[in-house]
GROMACS .gro file of C-alpha atoms in nm:
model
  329
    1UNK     CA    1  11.827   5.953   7.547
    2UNK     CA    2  11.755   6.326   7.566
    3UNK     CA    3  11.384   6.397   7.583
    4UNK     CA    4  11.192   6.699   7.670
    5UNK     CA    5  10.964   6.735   8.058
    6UNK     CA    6  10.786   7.020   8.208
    7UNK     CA    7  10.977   7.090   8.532
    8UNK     CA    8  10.914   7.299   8.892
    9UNK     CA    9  11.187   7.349   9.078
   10UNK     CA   10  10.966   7.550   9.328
   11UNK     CA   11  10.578   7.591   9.400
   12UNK     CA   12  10.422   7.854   9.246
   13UNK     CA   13  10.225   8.011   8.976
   14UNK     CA   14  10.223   7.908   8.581
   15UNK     CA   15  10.508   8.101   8.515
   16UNK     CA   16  10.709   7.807   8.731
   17UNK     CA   17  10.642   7.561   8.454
   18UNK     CA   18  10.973   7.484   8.304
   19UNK     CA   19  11.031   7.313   7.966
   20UNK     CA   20  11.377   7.154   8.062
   21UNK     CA   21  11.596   6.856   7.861
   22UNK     CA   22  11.592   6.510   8.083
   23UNK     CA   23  11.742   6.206   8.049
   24UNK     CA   24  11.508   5.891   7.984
   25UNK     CA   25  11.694   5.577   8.044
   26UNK     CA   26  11.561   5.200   8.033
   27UNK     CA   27  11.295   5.069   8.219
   28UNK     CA   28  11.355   4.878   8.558
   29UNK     CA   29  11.180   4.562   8.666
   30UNK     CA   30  10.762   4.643   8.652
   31UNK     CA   31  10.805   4.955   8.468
   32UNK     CA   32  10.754   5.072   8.084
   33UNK     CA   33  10.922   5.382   7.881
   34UNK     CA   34  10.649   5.560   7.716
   35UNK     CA   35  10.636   5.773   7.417
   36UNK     CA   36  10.346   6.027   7.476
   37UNK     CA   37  10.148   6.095   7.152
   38UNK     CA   38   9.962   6.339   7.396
   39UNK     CA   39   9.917   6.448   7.809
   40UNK     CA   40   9.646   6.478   7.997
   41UNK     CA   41   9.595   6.827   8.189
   42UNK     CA   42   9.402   6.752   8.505
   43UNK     CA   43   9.316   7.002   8.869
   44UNK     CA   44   9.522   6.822   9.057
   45UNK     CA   45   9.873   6.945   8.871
   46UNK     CA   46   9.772   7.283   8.999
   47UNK     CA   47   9.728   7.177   9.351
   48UNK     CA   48  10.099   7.019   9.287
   49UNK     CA   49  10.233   7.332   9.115
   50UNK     CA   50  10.102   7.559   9.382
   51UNK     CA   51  10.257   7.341   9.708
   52UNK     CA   52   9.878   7.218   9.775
   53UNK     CA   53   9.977   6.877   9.751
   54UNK     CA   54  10.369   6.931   9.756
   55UNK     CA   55  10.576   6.709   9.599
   56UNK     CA   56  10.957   6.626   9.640
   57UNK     CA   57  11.108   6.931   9.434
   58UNK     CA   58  11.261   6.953   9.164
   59UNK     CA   59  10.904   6.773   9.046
   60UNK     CA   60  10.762   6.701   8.694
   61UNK     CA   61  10.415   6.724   8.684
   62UNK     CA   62  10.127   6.540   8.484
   63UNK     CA   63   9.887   6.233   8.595
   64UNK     CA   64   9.787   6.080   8.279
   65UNK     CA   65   9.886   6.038   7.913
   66UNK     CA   66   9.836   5.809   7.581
   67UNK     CA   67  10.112   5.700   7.373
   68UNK     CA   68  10.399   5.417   7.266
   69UNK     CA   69  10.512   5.162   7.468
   70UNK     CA   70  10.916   5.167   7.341
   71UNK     CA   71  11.042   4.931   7.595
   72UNK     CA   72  10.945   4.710   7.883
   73UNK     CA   73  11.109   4.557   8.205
   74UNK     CA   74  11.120   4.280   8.380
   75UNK     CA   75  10.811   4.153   8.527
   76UNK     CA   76  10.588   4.345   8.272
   77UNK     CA   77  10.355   4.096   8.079
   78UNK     CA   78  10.076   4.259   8.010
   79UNK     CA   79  10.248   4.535   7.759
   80UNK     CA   80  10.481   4.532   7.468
   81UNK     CA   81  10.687   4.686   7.281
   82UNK     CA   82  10.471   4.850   7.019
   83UNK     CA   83  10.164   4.865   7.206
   84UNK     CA   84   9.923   5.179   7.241
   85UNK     CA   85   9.906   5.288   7.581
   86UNK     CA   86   9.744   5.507   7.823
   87UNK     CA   87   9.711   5.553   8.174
   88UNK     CA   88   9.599   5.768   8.481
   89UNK     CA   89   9.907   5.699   8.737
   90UNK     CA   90  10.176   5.806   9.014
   91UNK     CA   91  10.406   5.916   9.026
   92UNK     CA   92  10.368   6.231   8.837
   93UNK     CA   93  10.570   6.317   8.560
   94UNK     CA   94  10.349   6.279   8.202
   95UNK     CA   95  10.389   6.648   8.064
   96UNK     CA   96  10.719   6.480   7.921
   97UNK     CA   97  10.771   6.383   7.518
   98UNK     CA   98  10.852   6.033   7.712
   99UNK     CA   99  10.901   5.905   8.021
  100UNK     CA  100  11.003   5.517   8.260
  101UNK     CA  101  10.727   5.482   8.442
  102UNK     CA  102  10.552   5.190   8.651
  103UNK     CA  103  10.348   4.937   8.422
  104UNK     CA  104  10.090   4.871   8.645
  105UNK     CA  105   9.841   5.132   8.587
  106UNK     CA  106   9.934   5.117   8.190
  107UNK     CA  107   9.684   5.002   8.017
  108UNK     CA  108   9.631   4.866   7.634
  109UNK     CA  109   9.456   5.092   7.456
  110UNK     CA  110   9.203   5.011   7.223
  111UNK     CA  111   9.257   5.079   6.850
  112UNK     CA  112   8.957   5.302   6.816
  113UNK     CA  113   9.027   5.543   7.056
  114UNK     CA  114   9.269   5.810   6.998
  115UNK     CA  115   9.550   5.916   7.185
  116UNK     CA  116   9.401   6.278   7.245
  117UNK     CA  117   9.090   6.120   7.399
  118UNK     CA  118   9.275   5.897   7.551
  119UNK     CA  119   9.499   6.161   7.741
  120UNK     CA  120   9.215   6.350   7.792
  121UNK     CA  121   8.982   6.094   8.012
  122UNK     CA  122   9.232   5.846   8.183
  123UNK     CA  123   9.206   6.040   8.502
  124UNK     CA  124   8.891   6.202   8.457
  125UNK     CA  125   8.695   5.890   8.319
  126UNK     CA  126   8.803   5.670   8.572
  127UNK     CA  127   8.767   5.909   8.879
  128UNK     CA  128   8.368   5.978   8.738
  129UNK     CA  129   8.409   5.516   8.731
  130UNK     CA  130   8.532   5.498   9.094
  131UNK     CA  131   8.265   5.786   9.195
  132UNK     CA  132   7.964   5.667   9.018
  133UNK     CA  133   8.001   5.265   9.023
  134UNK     CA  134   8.211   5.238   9.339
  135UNK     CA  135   8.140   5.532   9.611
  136UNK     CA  136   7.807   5.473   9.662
  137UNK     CA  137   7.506   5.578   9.931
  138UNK     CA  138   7.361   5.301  10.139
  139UNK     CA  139   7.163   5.070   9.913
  140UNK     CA  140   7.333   5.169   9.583
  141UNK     CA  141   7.212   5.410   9.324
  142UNK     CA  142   6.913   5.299   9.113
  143UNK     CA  143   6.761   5.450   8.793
  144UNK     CA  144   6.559   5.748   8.906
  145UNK     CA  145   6.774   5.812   9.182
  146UNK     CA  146   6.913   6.197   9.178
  147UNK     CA  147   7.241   6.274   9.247
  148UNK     CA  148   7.391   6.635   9.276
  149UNK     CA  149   7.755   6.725   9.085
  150UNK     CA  150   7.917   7.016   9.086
  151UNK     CA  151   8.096   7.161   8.816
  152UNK     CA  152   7.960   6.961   8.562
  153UNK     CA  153   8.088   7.128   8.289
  154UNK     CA  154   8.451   7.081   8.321
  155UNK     CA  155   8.659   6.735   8.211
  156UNK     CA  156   8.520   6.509   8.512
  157UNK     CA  157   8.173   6.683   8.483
  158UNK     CA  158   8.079   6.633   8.154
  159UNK     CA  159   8.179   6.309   8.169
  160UNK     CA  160   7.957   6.214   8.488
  161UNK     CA  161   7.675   6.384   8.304
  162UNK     CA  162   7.696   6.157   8.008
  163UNK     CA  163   7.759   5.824   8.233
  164UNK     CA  164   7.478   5.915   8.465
  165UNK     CA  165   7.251   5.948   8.193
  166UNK     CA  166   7.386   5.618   8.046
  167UNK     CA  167   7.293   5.436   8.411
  168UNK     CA  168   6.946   5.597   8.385
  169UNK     CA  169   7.033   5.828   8.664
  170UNK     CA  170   6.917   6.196   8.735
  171UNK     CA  171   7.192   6.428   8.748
  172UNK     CA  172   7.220   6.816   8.928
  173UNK     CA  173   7.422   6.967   8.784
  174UNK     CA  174   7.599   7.303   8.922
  175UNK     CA  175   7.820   7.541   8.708
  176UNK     CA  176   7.978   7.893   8.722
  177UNK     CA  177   7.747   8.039   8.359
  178UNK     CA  178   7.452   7.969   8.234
  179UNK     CA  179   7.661   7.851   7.927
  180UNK     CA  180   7.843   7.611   8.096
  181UNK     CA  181   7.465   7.474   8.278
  182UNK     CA  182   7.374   7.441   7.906
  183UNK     CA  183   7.663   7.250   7.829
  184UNK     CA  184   7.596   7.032   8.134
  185UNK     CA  185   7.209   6.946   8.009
  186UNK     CA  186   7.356   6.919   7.672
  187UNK     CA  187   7.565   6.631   7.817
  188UNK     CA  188   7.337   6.433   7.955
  189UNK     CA  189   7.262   6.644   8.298
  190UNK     CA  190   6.888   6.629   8.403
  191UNK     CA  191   6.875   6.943   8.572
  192UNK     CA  192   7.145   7.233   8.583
  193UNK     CA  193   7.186   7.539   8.890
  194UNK     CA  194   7.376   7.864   8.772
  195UNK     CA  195   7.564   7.874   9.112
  196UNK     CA  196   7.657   8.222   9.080
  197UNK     CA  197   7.373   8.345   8.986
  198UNK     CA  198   7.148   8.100   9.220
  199UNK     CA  199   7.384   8.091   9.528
  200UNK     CA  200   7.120   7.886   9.757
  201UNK     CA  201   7.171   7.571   9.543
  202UNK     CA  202   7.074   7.350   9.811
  203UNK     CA  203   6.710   7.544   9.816
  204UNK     CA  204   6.731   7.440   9.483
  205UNK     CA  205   6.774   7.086   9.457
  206UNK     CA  206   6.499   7.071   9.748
  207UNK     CA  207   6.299   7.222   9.489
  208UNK     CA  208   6.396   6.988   9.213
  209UNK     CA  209   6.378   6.654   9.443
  210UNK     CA  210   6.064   6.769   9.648
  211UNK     CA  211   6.178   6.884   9.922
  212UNK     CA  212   6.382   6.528   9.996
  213UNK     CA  213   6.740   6.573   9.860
  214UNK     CA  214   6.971   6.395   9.696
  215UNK     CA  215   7.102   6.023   9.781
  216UNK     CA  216   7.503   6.107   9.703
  217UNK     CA  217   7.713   6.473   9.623
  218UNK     CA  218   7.939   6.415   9.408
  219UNK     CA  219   8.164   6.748   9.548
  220UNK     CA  220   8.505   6.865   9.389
  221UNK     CA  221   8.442   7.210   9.463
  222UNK     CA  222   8.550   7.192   9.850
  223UNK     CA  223   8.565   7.513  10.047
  224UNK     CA  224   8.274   7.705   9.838
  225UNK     CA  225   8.007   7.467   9.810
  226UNK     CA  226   8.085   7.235  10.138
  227UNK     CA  227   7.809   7.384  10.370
  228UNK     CA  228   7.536   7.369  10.055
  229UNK     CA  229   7.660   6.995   9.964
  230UNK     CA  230   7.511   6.884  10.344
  231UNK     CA  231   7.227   7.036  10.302
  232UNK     CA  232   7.132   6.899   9.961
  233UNK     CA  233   7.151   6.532  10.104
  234UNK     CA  234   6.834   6.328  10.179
  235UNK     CA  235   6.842   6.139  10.479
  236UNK     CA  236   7.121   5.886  10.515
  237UNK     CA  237   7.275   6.054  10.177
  238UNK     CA  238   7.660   6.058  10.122
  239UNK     CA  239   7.863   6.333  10.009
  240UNK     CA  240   8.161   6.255   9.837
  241UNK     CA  241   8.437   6.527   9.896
  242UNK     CA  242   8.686   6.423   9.588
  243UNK     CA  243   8.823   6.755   9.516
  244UNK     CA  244   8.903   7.138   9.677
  245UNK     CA  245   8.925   7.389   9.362
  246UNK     CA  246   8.800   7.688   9.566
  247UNK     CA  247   9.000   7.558   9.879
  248UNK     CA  248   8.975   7.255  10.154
  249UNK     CA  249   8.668   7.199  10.358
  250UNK     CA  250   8.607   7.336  10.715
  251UNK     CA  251   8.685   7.072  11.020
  252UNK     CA  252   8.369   6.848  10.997
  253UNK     CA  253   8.180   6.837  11.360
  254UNK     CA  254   8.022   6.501  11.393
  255UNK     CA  255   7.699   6.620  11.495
  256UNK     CA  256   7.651   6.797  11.214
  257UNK     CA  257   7.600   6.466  11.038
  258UNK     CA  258   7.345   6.352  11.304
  259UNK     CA  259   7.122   6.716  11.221
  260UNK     CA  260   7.150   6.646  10.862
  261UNK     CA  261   6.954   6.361  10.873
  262UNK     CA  262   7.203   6.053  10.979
  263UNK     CA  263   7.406   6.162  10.667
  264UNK     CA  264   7.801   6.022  10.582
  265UNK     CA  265   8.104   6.212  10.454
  266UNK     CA  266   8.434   6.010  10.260
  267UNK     CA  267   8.671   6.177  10.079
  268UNK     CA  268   8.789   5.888   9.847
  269UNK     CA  269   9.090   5.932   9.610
  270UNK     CA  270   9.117   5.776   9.231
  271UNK     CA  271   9.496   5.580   9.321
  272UNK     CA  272   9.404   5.444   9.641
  273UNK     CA  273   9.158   5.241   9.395
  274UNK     CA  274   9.359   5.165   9.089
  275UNK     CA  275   9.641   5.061   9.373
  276UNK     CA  276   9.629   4.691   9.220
  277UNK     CA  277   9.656   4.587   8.818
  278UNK     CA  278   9.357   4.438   8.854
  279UNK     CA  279   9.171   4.699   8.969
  280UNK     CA  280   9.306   4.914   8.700
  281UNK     CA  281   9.243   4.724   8.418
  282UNK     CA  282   8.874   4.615   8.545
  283UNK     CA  283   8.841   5.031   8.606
  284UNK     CA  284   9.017   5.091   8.226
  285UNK     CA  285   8.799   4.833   8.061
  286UNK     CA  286   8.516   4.938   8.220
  287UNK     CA  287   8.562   5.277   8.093
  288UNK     CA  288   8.695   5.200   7.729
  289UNK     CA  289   8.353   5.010   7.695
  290UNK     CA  290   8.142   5.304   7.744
  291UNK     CA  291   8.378   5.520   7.539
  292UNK     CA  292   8.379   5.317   7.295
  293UNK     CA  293   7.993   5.255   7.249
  294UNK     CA  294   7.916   5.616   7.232
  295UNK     CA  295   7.711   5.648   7.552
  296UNK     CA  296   8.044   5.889   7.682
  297UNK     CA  297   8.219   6.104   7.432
  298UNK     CA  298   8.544   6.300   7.537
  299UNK     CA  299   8.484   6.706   7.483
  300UNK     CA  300   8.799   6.815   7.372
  301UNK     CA  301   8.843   7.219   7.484
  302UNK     CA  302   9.148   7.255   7.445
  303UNK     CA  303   9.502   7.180   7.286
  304UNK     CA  304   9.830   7.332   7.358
  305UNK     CA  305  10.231   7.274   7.295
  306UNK     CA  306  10.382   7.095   7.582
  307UNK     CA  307  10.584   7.396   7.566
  308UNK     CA  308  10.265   7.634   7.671
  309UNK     CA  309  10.188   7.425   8.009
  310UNK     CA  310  10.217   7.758   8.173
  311UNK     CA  311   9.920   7.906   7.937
  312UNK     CA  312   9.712   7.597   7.995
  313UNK     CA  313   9.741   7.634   8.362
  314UNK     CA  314   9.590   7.968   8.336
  315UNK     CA  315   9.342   7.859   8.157
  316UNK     CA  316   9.239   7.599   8.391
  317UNK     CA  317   9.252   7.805   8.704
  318UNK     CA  318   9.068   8.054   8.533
  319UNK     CA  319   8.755   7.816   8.434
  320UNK     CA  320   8.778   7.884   8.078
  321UNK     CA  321   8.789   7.533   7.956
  322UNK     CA  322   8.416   7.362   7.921
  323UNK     CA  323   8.556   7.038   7.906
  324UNK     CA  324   8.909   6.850   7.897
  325UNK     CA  325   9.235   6.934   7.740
  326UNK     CA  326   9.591   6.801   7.612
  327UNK     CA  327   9.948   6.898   7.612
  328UNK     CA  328  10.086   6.766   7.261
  329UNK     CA  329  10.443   6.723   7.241
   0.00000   0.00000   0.00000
């Protein structure tokens, strides 16, 4: 079955994306063919079009999608044919009009969420799900507690806002415009930091918690905001390194940690948790429940032709989308 995929057959810039024909064939034992009603455009496709996380070339690209479930292999019992579907997965390959992929991190989708929303906050709901209900200071995060997150106005950000807000929770919020800190507030953000044009965040969220810090960073920034991050911590805080959009971290000397107050460093990754069905689906429903009760709505900004990946890209790296967007096949 001829069917269309978004291709690299080297690392690059946008203009490496590569609408190409592919062959889908039939599903193998534990997988699913899925036909994508719409693709999820994510940070990390850039770090595998650019050789930042390299992939086995030639490599399709694309984390998460929403569709059809057209057929299903041996093993599989928890899809059918006919089913909605989406999912936040490995390997990569879901800018594609369909695609075989494994079933485990497939999930049923409810019937009242779309397939755009649906592409558009697999990955980023459930990595803001791992991050705010699983990587956690000591002693947990409590109502009141503040918590520091950095560009809270893109896909992942706007979504933390909205579920920290939901768990009572009050959330920093850092951004590159005052537009997109007013987005961030608008969203459910309790405070927001115009990073460019208040560099010294970290004096500022001294200011804002006084003078203590925060209990947990929440960091997908990386190179840029890395040194600020530590010092925004309270004592025995965590920062969470998830991300590196303006480049990876400096080497970490241990006794830095021990000056910043006894603090702690991970760098956690969304697949090491959804690495079981279980896991996944307890993630997914948790995150279809909060969808669907309104407390977390999916910001749409923006919607292009699978065909105009390379556009989208741009976009991205560029910081012009306040929010999430879709390839549509």
């Amino acid at each position: 079955m001829s069917e269309k995929a978004v291709f690299i057959e080297q690392p690059g810039g946008p203009e490496q994306l590569k609408l190409v024909e592919v062959e889908v064939g039939a599903p193998g034992p534990g997988e699913i063919r899925i036909r994508h009603v719409a693709c999820g455009l994510n940070y990390i496709d850039v770090y595998h079009r650019n050789g930042t996380y390299p992939l086995p070339l030639p490599a399709r690209l694309g984390m998460e999608g929403a569709g059809v479930v057209e057929a299903v292999g041996e093993g599989v019992t928890h899809l059918q044919v006919g089913d909605r579907a989406a999912y936040a997965s490995q390997p990569p390959g879901a800018y594609a009009t369909a695609r075989v992929m494994p079933a485990k991190a497939v999930l049923k989708l409810p019937n009242d969420i779309a397939f755009d929303t649906a592409a558009a906050m697999m990955l980023k709901g459930l990595t803001v799900q791992y991050l705010l209900r699983k990587t956690l200071p000591q002693g947990g995060l409590q109502a009141g507690d503040f918590v520091l997150f950095h560009a809270a106005a893109g896909g992942v950000g706007l979504i933390a806002c909205q579920w920290a807000r939901a768990l009572g929770l009050q959330l920093i919020g850092t951004a590159g415009s005052d537009e997109k800190c007013a987005l961030a507030l608008e969203h459910g953000a309790t405070h927001a930091i115009n990073y460019r044009s208040q560099p010294d965040f970290a004096a500022q969220v001294r200011d804002i918690t006084g003078g203590r810090g925060v209990k947990v960073v929440y960091d997908s920034v990386g190179a840029d905001t890395w040194a600020g991050s530590l010092d925004s911590l309270a004592p025995f805080g965590l920062l969470a390194s998830f991300g590196g959009a303006s480049g990876p971290v400096p080497p970490i000397n241990i006794g830095t940690l021990a000056a910043k107050g006894s603090v702690y460093v991970t760098r956690p990754t969304l697949f090491t948790h959804l690495s079981t069905r279980e896991s996944a689906q307890a993630m997914g429903d948790e995150l279809f429940d909060i969808v669907r009760s309104g407390q977390v709505k999916v910001r749409i900004a923006g919607r292009y032709a699978l065909g105009d990946a390379a556009q989208a890209h741009r976009d991205l790296e560029a910081r012009q989308l306040l929010g999430s967007a879709v390839l549509l096949p």
